[in-house]
Short mmCIF file of C-alpha atoms in Angstrom, two decimals:
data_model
loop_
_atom_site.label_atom_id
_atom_site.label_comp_id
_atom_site.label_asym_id
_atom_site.label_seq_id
_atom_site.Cartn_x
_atom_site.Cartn_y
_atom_site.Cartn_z
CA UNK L 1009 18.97 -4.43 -3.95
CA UNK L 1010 16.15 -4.70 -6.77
CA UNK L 1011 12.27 -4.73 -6.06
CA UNK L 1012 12.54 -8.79 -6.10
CA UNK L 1013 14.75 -9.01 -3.90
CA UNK L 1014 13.26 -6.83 -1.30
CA UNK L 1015 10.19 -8.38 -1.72
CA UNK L 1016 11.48 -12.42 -0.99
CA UNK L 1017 13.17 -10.54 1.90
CA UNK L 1018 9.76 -9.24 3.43
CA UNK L 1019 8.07 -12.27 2.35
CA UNK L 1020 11.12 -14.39 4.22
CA UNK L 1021 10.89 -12.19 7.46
CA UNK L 1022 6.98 -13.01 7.13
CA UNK L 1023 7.42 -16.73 6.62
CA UNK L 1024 9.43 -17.10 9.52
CA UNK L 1025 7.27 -15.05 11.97
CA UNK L 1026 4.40 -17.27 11.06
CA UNK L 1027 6.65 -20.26 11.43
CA UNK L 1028 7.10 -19.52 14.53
CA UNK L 1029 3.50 -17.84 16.12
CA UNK L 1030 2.45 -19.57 18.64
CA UNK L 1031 -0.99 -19.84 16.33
CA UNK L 1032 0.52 -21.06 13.50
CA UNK L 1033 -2.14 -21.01 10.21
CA UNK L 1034 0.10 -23.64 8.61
CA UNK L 1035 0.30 -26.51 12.23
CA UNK L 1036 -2.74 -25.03 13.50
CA UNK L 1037 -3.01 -24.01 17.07
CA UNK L 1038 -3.77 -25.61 20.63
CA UNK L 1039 -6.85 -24.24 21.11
CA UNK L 1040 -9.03 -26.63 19.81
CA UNK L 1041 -10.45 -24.59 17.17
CA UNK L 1042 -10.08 -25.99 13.53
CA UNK L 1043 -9.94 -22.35 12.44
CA UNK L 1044 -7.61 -20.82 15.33
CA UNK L 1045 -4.52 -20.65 12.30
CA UNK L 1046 -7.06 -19.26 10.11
CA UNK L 1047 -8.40 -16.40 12.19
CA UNK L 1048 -4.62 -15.80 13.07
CA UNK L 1049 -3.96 -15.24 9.42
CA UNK L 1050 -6.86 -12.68 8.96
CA UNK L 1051 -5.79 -11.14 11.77
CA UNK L 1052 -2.17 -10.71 10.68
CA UNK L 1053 -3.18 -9.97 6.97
CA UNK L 1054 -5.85 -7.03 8.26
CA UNK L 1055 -3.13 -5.73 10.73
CA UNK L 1056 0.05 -5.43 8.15
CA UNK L 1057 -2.17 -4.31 5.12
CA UNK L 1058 -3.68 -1.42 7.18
CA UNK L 1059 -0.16 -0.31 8.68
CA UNK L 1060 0.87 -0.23 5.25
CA UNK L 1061 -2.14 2.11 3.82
CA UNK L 1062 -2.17 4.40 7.00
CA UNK L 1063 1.77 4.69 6.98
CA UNK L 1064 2.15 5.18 3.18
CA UNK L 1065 -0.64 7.30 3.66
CA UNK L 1066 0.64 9.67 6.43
CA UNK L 1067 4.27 9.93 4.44
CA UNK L 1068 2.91 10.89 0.88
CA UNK L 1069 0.47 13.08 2.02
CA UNK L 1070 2.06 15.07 5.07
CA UNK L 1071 6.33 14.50 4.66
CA UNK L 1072 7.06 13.41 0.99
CA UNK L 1073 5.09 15.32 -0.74
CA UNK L 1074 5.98 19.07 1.07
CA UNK L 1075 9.29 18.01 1.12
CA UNK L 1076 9.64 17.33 -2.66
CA UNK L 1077 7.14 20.68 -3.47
CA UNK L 1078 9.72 22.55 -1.46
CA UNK L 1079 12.78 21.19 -3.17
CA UNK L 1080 12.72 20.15 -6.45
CA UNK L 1081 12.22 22.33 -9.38
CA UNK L 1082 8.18 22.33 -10.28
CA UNK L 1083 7.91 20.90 -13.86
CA UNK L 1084 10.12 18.01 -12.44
CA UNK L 1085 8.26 17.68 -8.71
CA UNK L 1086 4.50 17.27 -11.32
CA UNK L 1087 6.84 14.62 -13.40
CA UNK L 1088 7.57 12.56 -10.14
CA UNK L 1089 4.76 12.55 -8.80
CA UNK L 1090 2.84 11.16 -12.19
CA UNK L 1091 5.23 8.14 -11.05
CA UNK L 1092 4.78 8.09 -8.13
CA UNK L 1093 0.54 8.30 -7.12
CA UNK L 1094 -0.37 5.46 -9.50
CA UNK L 1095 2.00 3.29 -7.80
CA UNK L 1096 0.93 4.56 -4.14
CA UNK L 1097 -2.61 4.78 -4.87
CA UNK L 1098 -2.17 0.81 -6.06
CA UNK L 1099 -0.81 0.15 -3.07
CA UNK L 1100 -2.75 1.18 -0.79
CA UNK L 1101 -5.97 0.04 -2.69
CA UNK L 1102 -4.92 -3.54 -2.57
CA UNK L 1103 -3.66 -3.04 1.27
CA UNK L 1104 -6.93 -1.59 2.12
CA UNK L 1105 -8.77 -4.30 -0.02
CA UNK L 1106 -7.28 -7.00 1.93
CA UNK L 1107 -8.39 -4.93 5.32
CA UNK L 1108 -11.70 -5.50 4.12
CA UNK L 1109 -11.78 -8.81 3.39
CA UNK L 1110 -10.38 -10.30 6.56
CA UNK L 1111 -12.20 -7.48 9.11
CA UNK L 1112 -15.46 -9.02 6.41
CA UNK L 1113 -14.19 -12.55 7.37
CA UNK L 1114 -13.57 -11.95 10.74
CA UNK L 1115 -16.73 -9.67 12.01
CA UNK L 1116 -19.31 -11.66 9.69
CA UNK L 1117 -22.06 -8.95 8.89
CA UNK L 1118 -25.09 -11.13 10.55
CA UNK L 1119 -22.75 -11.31 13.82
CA UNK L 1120 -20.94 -8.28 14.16
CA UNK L 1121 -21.64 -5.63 16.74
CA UNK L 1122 -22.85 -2.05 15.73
CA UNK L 1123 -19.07 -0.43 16.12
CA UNK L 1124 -18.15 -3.26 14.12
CA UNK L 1125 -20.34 -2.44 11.30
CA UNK L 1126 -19.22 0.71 11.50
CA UNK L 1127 -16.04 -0.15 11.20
CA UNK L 1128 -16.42 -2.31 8.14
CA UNK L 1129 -18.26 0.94 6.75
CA UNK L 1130 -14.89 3.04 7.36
CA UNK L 1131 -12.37 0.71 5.57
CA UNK L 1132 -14.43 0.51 2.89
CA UNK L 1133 -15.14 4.10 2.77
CA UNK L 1134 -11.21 4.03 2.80
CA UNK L 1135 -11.29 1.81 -0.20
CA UNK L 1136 -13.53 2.96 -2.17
CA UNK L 1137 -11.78 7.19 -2.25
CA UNK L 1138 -8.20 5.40 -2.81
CA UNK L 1139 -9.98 3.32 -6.38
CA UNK L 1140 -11.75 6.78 -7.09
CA UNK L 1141 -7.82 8.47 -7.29
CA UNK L 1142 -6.97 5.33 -8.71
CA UNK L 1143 -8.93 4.86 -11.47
CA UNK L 1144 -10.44 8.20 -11.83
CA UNK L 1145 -8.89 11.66 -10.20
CA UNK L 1146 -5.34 10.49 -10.67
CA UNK L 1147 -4.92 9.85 -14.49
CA UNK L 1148 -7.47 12.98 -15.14
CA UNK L 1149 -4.22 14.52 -13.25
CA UNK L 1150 -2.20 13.65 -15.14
CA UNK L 1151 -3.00 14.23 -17.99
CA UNK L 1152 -4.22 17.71 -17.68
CA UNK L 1153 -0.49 18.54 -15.63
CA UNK L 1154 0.98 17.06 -18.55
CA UNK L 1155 -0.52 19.68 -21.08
CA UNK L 1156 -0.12 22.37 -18.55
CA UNK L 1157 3.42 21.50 -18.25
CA UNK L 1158 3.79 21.95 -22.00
CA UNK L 1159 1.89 25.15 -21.80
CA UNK L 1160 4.08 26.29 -19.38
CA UNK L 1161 7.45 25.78 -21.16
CA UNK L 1162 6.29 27.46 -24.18
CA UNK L 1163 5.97 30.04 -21.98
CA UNK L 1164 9.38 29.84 -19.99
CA UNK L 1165 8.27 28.40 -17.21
CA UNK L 1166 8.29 25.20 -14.89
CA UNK L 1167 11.66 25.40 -13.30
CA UNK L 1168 11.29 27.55 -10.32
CA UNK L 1169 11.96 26.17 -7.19
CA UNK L 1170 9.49 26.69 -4.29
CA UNK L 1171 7.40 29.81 -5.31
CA UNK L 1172 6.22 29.58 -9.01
CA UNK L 1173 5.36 31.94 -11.86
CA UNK L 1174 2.06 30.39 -13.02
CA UNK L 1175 -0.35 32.60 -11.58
CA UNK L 1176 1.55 35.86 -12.32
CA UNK L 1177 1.95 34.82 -16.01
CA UNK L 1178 -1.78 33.45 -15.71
CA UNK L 1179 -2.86 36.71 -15.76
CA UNK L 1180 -2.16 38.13 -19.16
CA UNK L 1181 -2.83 34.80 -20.50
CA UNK L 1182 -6.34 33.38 -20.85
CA UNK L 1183 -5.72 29.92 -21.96
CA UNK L 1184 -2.97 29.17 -18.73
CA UNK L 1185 -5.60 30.68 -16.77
CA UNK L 1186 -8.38 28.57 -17.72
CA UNK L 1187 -6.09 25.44 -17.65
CA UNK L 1188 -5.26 26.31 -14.07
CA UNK L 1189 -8.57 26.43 -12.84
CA UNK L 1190 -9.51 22.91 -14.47
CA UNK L 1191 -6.23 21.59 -13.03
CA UNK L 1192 -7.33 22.97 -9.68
CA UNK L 1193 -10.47 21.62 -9.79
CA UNK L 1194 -9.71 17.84 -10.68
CA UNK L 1195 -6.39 17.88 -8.35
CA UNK L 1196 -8.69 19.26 -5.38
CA UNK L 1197 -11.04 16.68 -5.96
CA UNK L 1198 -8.09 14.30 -5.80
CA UNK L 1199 -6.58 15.83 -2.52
CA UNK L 1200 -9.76 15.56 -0.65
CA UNK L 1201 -10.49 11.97 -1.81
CA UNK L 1202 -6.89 11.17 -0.48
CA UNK L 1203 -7.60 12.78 2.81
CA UNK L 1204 -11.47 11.29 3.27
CA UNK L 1205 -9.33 7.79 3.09
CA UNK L 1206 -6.49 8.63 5.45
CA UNK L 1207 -9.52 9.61 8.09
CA UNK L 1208 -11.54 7.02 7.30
CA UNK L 1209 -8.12 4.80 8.05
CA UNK L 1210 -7.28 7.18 11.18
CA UNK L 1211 -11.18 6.05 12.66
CA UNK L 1212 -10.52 2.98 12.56
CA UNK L 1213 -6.83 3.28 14.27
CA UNK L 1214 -9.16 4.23 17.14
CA UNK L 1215 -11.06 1.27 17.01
CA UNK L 1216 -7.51 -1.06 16.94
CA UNK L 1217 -6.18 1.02 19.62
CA UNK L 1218 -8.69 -0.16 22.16
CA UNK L 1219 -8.24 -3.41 21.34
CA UNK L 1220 -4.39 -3.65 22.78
CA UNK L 1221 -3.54 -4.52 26.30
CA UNK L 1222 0.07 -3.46 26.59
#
């Protein structure tokens, strides 16, 4: 099944459960509030969009990611993975984007209580380190694994599984050495950016959490 098709799936499973909510945005609701199916909608949009960032989030950083470093061959785990973190980190931007906006729409700023400011203040904290990888740490990434990777091949190496050569070989050579440490720097920068934004997303689990009555 191709992307499109997935997608109209989701988007049918959607339509239908909105269809059928008992606050319906499209028929409105019985509550006598001419906004009840528009506070529904925000409410819906702000709940799937943050799954989505916080799940994606928890899989790519703590399960996909060791799993593929473990098992796949390095030069070809760094060629994935310039694949793959555009497309996640685009993801979750937009999903925690549209957080924003409805939490925004639904907690207006004049209106809202302090924990709800502070909320407001984690999701975007949450947005703004996922457009940082997005925009900044990520390419920079990138690009410098791509001429390390190069580097590396002249030199023999890249294909090891699991354990790899580069810092024994980094010794007797000055320029993979000081290509390693720029690497490290700009990828660490990009690991803790991704990790500020799955705890500022895990805060405000917290918050959601004591809003159920199951």
């Amino acid at each position: 099944m191709g992307w499109a098709a997935r997608f109209l799936t989701a988007a049918s499973f959607l339509a239908a459960g909105v269809l059928f909510a008992p606050d319906n945005p499209l028929l409105g609701s019985g509550s006598g509030r001419p906004n009840a199916g528009v506070i529904a909608a925000a409410r819906l949009a702000h709940l799937l969009c943050f799954a989505t960032a916080w799940g994606a989030a928890l899989w790519v950083t703590f399960v996909g990611g060791v799993v593929m470093f473990k098992y796949l061959p390095r030069h070809q785990f760094g060629n994935l993975q310039g694949k793959m973190f555009p497309a996640y980190f685009m993801l979750i931007s937009m999903c925690s984007a549209i957080s924003v906006a409805a939490f925004a729409y639904l907690h207006p700023w004049k209106t809202a209580s302090t924990i709800e400011h502070y909320q407001l203040g984690f999701l975007l904290a949450a947005l703004g380190f996922d457009l940082s990888n997005l925009l900044v740490f990520t390419p920079m990434t990138i690009e410098m694994m791509m001429k390390r990777h190069k580097l590396e091949k002249d030199l023999g190496i890249g294909d090891e599984v699991g354990r790899s050569r580069n810092a024994e070989v980094a010794k007797t050579n000055p320029a993979l050495a000081s290509m390693n440490k720029k690497f490290g720097m700009i990828h660490g920068l990009s690991s803790l950016a991704n990790i500020m934004a799955f705890g500022s997303l895990a805060m405000h689990s917290w918050y959601l959490a004591s809003k159920l009555d199951l």
